PDB file of C-alpha atoms and ligand atoms in Angstrom:
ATOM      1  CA  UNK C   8       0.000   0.000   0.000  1.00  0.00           C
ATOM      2  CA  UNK C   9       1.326   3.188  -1.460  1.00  0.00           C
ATOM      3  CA  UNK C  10       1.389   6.138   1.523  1.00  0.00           C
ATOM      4  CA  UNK C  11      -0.151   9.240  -0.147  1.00  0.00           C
ATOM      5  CA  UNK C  12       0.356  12.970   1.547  1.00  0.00           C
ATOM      6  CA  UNK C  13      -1.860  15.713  -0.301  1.00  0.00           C
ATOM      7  CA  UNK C  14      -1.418  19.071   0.675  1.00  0.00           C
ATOM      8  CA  UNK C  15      -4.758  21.258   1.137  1.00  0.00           C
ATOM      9  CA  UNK C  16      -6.694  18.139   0.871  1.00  0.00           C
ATOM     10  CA  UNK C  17      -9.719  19.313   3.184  1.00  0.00           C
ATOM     11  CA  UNK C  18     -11.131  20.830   0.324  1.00  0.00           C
ATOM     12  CA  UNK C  19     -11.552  20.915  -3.659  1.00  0.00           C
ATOM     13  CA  UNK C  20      -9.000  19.739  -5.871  1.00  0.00           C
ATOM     14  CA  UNK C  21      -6.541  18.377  -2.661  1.00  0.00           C
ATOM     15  CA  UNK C  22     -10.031  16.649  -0.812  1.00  0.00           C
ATOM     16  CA  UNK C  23     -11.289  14.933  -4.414  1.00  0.00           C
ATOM     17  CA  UNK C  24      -7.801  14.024  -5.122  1.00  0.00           C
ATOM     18  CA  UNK C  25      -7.698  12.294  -1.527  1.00  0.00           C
ATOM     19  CA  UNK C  26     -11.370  10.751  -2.320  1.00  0.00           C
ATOM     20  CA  UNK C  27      -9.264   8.690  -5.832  1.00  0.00           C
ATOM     21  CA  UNK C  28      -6.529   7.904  -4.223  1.00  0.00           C
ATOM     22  CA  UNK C  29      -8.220   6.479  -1.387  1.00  0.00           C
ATOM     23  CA  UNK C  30     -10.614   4.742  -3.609  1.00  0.00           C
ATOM     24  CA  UNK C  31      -7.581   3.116  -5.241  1.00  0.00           C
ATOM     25  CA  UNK C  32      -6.438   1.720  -1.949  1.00  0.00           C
ATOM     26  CA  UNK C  33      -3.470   3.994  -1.691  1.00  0.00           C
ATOM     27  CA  UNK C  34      -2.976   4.857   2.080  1.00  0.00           C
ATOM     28  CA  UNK C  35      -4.016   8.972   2.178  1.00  0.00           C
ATOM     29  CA  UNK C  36      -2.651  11.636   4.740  1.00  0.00           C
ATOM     30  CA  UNK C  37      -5.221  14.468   4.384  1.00  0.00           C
ATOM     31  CA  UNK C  38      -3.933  17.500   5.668  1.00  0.00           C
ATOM     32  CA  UNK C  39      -4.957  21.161   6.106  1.00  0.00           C
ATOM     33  CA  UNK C  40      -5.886  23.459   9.142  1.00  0.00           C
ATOM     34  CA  UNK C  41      -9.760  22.929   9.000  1.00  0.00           C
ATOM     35  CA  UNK C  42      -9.599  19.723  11.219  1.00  0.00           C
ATOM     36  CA  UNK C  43     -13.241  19.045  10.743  1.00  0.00           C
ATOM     37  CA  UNK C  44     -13.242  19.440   7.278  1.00  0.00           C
ATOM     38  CA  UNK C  45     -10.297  16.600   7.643  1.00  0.00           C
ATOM     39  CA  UNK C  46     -12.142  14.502   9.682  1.00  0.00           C
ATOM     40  CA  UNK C  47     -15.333  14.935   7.202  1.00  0.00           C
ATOM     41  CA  UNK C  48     -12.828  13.541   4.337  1.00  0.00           C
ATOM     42  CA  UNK C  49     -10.921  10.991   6.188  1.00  0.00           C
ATOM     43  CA  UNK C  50     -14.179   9.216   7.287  1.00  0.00           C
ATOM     44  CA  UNK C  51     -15.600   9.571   3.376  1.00  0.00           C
ATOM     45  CA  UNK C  52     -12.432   7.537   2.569  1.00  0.00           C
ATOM     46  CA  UNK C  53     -12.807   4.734   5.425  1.00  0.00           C
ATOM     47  CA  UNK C  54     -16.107   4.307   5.123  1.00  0.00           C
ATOM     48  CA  UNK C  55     -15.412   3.857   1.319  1.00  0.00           C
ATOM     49  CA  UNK C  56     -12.968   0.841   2.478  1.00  0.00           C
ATOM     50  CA  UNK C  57     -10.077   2.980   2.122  1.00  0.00           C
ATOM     51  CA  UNK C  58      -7.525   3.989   4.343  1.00  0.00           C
ATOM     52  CA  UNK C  59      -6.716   7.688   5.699  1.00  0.00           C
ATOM     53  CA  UNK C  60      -5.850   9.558   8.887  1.00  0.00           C
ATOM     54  CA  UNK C  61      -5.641  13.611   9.188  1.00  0.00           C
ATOM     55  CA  UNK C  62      -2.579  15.362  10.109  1.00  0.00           C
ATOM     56  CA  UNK C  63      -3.544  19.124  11.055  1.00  0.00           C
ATOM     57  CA  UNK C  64      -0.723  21.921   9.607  1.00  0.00           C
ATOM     58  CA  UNK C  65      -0.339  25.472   8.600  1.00  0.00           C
ATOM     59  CA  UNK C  66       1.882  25.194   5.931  1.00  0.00           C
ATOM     60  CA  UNK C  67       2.915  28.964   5.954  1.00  0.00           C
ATOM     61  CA  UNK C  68       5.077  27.747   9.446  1.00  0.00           C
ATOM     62  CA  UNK C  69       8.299  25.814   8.097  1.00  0.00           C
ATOM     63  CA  UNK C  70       7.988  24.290  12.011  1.00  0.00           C
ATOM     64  CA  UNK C  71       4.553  23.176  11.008  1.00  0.00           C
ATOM     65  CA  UNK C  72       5.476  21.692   7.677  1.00  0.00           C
ATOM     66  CA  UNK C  73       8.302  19.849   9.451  1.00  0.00           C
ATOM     67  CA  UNK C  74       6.031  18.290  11.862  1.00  0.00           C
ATOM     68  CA  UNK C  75       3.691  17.553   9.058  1.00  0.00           C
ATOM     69  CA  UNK C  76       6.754  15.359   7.353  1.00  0.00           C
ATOM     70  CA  UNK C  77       8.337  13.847  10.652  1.00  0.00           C
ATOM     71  CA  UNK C  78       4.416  12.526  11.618  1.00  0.00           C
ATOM     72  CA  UNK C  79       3.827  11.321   7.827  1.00  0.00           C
ATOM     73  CA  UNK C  80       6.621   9.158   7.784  1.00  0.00           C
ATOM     74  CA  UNK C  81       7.800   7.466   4.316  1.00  0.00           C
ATOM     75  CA  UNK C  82       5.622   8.899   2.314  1.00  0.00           C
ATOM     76  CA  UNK C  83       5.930   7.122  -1.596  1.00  0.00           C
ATOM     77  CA  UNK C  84       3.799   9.737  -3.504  1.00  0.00           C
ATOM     78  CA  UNK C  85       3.571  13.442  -2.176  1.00  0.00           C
ATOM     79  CA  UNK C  86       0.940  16.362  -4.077  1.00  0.00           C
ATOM     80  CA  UNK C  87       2.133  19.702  -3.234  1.00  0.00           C
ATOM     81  CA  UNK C  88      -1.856  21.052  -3.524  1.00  0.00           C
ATOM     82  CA  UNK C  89      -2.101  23.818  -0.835  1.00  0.00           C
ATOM     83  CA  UNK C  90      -2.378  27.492  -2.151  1.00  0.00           C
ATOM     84  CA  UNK C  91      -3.796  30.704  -2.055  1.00  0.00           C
ATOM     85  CA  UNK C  92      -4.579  33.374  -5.066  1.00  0.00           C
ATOM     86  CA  UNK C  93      -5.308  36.311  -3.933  1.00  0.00           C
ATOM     87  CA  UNK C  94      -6.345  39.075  -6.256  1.00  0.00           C
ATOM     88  CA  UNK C  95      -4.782  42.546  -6.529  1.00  0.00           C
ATOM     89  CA  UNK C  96      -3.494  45.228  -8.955  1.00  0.00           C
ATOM     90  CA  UNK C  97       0.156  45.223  -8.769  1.00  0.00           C
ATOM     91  CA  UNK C  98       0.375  48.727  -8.107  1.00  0.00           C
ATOM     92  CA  UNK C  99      -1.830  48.294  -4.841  1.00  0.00           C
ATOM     93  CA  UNK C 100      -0.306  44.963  -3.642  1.00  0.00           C
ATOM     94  CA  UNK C 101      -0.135  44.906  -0.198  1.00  0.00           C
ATOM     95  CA  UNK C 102       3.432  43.531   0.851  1.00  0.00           C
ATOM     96  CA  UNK C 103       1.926  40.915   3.271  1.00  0.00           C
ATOM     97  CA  UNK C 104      -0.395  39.107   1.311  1.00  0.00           C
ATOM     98  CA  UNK C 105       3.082  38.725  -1.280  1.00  0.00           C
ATOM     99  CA  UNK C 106       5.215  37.340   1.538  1.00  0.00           C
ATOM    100  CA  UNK C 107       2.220  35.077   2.723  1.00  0.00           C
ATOM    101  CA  UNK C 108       1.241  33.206  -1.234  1.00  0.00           C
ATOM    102  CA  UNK C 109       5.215  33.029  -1.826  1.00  0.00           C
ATOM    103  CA  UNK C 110       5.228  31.057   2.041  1.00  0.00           C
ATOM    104  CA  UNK C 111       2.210  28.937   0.730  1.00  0.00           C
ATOM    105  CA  UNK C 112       2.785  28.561  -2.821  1.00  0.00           C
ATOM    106  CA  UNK C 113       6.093  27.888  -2.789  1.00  0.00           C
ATOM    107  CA  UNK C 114       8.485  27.783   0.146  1.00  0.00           C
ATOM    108  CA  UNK C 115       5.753  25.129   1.689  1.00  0.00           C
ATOM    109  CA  UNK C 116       5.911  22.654  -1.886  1.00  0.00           C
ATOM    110  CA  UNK C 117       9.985  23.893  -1.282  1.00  0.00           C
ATOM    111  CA  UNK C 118      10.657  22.471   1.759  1.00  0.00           C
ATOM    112  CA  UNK C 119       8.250  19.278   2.269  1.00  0.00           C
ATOM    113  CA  UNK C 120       9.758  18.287  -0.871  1.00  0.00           C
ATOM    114  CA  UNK C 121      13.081  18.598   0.536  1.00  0.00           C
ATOM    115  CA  UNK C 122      11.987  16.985   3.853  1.00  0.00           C
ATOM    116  CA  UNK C 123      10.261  13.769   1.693  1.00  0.00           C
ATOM    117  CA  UNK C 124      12.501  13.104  -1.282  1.00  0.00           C
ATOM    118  CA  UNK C 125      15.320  11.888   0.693  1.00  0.00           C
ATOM    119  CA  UNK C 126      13.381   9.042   1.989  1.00  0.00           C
ATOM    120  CA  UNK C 127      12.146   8.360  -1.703  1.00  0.00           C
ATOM    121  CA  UNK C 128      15.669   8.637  -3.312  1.00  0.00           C
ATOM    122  CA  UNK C 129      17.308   6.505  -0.912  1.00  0.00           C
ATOM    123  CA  UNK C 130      13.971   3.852  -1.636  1.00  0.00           C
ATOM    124  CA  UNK C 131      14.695   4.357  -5.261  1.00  0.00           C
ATOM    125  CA  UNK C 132      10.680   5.083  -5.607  1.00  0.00           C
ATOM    126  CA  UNK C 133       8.610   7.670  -5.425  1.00  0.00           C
ATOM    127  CA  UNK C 134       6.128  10.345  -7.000  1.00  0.00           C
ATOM    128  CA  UNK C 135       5.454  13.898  -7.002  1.00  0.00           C
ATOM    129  CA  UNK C 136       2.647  16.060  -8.142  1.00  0.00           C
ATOM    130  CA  UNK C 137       2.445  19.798  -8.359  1.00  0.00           C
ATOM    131  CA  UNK C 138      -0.457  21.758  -8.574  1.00  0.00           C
ATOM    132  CA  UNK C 139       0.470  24.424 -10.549  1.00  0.00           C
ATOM    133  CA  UNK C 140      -1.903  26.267 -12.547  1.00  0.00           C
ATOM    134  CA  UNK C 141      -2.339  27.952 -15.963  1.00  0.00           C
ATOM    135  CA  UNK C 142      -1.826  31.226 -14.935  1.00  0.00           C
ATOM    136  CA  UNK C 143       1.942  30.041 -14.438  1.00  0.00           C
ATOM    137  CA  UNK C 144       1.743  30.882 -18.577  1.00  0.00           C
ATOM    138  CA  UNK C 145      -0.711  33.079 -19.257  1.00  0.00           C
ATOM    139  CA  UNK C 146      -1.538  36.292 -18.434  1.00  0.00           C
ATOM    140  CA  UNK C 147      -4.070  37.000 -15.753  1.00  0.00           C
ATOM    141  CA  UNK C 148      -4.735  40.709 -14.805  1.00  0.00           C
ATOM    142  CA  UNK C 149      -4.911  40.933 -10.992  1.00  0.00           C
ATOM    143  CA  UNK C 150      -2.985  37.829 -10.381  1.00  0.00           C
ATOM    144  CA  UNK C 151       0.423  38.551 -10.318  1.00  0.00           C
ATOM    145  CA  UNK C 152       1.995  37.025  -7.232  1.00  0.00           C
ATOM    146  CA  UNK C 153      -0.381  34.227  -7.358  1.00  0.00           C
ATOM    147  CA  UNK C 154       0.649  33.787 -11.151  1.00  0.00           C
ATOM    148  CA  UNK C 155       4.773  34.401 -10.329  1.00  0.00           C
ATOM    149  CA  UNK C 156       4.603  31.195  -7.411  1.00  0.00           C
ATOM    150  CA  UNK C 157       2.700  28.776 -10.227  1.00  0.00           C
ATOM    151  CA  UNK C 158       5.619  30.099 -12.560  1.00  0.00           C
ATOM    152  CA  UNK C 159       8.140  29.065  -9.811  1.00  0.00           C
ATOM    153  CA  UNK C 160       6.401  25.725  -8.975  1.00  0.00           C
ATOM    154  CA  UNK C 161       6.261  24.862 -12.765  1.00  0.00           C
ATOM    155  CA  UNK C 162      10.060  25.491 -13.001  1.00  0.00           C
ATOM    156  CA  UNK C 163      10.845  23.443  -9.780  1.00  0.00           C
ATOM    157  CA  UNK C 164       8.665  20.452 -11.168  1.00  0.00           C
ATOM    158  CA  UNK C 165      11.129  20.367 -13.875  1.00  0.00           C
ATOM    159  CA  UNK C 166      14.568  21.092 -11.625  1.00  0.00           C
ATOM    160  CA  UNK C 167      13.706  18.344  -9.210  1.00  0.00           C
ATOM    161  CA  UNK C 168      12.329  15.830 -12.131  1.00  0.00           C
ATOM    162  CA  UNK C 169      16.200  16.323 -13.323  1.00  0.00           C
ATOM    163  CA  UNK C 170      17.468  16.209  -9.483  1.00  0.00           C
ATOM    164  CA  UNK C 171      15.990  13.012  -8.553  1.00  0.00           C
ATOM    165  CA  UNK C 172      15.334  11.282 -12.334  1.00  0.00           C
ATOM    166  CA  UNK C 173      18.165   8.981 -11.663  1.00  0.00           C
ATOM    167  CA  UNK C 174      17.259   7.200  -8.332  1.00  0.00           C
ATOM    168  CA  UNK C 175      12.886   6.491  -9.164  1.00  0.00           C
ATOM    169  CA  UNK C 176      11.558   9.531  -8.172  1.00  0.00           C
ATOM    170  CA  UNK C 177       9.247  11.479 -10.443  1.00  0.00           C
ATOM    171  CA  UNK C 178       8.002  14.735 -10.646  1.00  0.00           C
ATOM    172  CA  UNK C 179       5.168  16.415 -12.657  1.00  0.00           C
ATOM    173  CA  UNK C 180       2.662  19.138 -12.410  1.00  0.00           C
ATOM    174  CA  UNK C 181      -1.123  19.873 -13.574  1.00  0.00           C
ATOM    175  CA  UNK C 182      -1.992  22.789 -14.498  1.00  0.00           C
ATOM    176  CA  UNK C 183      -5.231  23.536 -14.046  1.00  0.00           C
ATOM    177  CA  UNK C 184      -8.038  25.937 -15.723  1.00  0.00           C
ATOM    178  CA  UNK C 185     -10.858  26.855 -13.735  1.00  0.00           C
ATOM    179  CA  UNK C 186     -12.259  24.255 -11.847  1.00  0.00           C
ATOM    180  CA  UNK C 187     -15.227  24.506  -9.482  1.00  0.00           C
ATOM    181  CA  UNK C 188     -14.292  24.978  -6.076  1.00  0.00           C
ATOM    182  CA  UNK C 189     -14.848  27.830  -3.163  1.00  0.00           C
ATOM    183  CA  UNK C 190     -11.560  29.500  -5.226  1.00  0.00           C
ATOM    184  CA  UNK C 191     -13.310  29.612  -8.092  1.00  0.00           C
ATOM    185  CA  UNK C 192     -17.010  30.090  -7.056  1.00  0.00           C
ATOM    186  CA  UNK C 193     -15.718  33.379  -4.900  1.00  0.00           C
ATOM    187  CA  UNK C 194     -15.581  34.600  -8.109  1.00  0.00           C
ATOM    188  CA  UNK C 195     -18.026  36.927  -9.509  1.00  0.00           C
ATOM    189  CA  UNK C 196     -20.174  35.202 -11.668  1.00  0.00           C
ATOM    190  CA  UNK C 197     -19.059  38.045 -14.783  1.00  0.00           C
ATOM    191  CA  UNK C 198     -15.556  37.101 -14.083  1.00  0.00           C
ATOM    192  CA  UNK C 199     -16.619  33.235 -13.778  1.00  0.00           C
ATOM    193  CA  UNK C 200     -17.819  33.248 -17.170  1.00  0.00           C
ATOM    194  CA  UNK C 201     -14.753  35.269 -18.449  1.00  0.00           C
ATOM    195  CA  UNK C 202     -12.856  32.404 -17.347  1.00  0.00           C
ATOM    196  CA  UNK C 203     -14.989  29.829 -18.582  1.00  0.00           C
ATOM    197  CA  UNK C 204     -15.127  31.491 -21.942  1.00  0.00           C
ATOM    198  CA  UNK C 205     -11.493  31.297 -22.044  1.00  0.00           C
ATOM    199  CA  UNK C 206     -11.411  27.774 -22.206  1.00  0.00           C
ATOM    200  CA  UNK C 207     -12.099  25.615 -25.626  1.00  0.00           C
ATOM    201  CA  UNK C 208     -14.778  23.746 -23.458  1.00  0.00           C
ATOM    202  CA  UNK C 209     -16.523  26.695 -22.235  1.00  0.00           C
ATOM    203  CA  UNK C 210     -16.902  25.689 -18.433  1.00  0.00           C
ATOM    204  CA  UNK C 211     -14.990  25.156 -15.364  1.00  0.00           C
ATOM    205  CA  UNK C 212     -13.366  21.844 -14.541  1.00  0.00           C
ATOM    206  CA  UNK C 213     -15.126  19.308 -11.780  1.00  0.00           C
ATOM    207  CA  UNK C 214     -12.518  18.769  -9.242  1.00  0.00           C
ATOM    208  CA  UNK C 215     -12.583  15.128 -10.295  1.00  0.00           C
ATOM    209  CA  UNK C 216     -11.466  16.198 -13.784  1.00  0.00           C
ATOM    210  CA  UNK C 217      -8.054  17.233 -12.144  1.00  0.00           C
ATOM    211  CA  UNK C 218      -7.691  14.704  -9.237  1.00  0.00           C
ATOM    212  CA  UNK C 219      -7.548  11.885 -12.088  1.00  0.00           C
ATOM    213  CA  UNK C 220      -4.935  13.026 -13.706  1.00  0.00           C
ATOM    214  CA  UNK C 221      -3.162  13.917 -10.391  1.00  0.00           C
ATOM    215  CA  UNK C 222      -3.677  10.090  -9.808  1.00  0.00           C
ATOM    216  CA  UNK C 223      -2.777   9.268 -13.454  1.00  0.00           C
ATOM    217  CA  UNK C 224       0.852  11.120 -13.109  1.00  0.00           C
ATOM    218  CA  UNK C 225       1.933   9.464  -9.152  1.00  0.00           C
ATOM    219  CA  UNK C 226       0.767   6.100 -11.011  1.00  0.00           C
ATOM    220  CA  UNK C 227       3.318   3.707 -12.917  1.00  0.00           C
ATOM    221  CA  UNK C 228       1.140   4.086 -15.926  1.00  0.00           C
ATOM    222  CA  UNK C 229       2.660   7.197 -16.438  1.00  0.00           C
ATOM    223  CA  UNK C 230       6.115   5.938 -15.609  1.00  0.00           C
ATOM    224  CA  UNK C 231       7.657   7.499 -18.421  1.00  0.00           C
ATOM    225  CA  UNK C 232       6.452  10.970 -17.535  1.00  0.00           C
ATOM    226  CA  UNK C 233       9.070  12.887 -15.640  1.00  0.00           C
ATOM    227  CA  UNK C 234       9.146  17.252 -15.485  1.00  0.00           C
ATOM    228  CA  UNK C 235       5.654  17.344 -17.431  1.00  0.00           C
ATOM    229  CA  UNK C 236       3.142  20.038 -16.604  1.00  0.00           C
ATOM    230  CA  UNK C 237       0.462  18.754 -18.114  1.00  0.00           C
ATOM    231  CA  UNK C 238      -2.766  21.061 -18.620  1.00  0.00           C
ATOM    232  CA  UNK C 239      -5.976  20.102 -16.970  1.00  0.00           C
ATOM    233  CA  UNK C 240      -7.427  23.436 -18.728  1.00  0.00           C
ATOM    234  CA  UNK C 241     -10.363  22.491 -21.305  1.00  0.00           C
ATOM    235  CA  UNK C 242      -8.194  23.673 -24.192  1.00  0.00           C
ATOM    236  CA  UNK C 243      -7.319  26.924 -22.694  1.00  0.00           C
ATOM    237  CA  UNK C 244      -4.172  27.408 -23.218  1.00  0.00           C
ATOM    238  CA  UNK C 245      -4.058  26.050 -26.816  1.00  0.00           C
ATOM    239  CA  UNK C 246      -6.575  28.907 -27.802  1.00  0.00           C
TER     240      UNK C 246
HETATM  241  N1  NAP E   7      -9.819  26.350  -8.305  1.00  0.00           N
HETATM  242  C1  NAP E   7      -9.204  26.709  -9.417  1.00  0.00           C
HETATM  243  O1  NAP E   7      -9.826  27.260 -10.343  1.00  0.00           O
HETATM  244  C2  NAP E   7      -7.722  26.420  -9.576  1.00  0.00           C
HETATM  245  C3  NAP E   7      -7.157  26.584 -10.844  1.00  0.00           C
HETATM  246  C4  NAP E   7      -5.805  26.324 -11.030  1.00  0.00           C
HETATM  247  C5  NAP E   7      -5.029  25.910  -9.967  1.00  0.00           C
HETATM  248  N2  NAP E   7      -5.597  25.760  -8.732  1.00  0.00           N
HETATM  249  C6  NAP E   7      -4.718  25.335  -7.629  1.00  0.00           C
HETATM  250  O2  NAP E   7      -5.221  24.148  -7.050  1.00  0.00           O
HETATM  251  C7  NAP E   7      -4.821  24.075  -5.690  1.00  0.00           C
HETATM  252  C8  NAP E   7      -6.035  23.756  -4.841  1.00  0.00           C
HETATM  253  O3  NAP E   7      -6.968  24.805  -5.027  1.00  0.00           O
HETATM  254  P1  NAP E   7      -8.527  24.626  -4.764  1.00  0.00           P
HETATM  255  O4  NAP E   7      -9.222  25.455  -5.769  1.00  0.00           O
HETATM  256  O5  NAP E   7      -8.870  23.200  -4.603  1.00  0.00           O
HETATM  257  O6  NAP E   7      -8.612  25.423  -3.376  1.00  0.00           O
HETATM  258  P2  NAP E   7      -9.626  25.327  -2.149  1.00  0.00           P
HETATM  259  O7  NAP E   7     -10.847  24.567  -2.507  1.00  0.00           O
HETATM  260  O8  NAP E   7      -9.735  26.731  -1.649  1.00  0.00           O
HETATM  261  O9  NAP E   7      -8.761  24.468  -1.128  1.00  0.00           O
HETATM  262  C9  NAP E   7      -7.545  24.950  -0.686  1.00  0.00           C
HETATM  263  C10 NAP E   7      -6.925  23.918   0.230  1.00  0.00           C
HETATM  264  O10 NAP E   7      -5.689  24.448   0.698  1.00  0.00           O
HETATM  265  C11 NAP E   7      -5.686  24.403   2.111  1.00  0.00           C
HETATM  266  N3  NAP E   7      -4.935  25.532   2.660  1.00  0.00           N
HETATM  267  C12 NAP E   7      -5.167  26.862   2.474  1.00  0.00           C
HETATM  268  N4  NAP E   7      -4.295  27.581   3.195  1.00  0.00           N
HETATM  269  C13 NAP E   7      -3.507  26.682   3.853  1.00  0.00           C
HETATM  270  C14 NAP E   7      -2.426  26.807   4.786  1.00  0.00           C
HETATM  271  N5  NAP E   7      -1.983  28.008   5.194  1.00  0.00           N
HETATM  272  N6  NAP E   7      -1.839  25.684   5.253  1.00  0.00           N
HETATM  273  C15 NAP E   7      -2.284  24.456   4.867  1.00  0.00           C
HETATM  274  N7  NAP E   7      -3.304  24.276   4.004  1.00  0.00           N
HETATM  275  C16 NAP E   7      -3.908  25.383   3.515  1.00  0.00           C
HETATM  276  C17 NAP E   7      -7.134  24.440   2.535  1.00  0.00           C
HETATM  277  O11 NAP E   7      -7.295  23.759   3.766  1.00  0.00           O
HETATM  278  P3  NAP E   7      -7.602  24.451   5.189  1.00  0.00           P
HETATM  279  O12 NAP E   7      -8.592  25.531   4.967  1.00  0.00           O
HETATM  280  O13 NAP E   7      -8.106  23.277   5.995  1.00  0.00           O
HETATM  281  O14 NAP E   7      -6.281  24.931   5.658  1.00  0.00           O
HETATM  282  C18 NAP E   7      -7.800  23.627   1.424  1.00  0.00           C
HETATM  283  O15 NAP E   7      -7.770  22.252   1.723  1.00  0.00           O
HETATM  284  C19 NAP E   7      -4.161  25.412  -5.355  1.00  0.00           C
HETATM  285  O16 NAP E   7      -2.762  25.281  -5.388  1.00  0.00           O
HETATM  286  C20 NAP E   7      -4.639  26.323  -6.479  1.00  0.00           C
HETATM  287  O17 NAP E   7      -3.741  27.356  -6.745  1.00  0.00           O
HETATM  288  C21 NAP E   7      -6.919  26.005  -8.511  1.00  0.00           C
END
């Protein structure tokens, strides 16, 4: 039994992607702040016949995310899921809110990989999956920072595929379009449709959409799939 830590998986893309691996029989570690909402997911899984248990973290503390990785244990496939996009002209960013999405978006995906890939390298095994997003390629007014970290975690997906190719670990992104979760539904519905308009498919991912393919790149069917960012985006950004 594979053991299977999701960032941000008390909710949306992180929770569904949880819900598939469990259903596969992988063993999941749900993790988040919301402990309810990790309890409400962990039980879904058991009560599927899977296997799960919550660890609680606030991944913008490195002391949290190192607690997170000492109380996971070997982990075999890791998805780097947790973030934050917050929305703001660049000329009224507030300095904070930068600091805080560059400590979730990346430093977090940063240093749990560094605290889980030696354990993978030395096993000669392993998996992981970035959520990145397509606004790591395209332009998206009002997103800068959040668009500059899924830049960065595209490029690291591809740095640490190289790092660790050569002892069984790899590592590969999505990059999702909009999909329909609280991220996307605290939209406004004008700038919803903007969004879904951009897309060849006209409409937002479900969360299962993504979570498959998530599955799809930690599984040995895609075993010769190392540094991909693959685009979960209905077409988007072939337009
Ligand atoms: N939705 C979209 O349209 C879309 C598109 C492209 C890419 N993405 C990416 O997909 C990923 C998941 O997004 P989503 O839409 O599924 O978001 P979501 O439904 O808002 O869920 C976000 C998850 O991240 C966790 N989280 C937030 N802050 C955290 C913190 N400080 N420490 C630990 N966990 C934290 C939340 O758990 P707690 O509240 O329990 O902490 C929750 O489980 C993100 O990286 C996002 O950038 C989303």
């Amino acid at each position: 039994m594979r053991s299977v830590l999701i960032t941000g998986s008390t909710d949306g893309i992180g929770a569904e992607s949880a819900r598939v691996f469990g259903a596969q029989g992988d063993d999941v570690i749900v993790s988040g702040r919301d402990a309810s909402k990790g309890a409400m997911v962990v039980d879904e899984i058991v009560q599927n016949g899977g296997s799960a248990r919550f660890i609680p973290a606030d991944l913008s503390s490195l002391d949290a995310l190192h607690d997170l990785a000492a109380e996971a244990g070997d982990v075999d496939v890791l998805v780097n899921n947790a973030g934050m996009a917050p929305v703001s002209a660049t000329v009224g960013q507030d300095a904070g809110v930068f600091d805080k999405t560059f400590a979730l978006n990346i430093r977090a995906p940063y240093f749990l990989t560094q605290a889980v890939a030696p354990g993978m390298l030395e096993r000669g095994r392993g998996a992981i999956v970035n959520v990145s997003s397509v606004a790591a390629s395209v332009a998206v007014p009002l997103m800068s920072v959040y668009s500059a970290t899924k830049a960065a975690l595209s490029e690291l997906t591809r740095t640490w595929a190289a790092e660790f190719a050569d002892r069984g670990v790899r590592v590969n992104a999505v990059a999702p379009g909009p999909v329909e979760t609280a991220m996307f539904h605290s939209m406004t519905p004008e700038k919803a449709k903007e969004f879904n308009e951009a897309t060849m498919l006209n409409r937002a991912a479900t969360t299962r959409e993504v979570a498959d393919v998530v599955a799809f790149l930690a599984s040995d069917k895609a075993s010769y799939m190392t540094g991909a960012v693959v685009p979960v985006d209905g077409g988007g950004t072939a337009l």
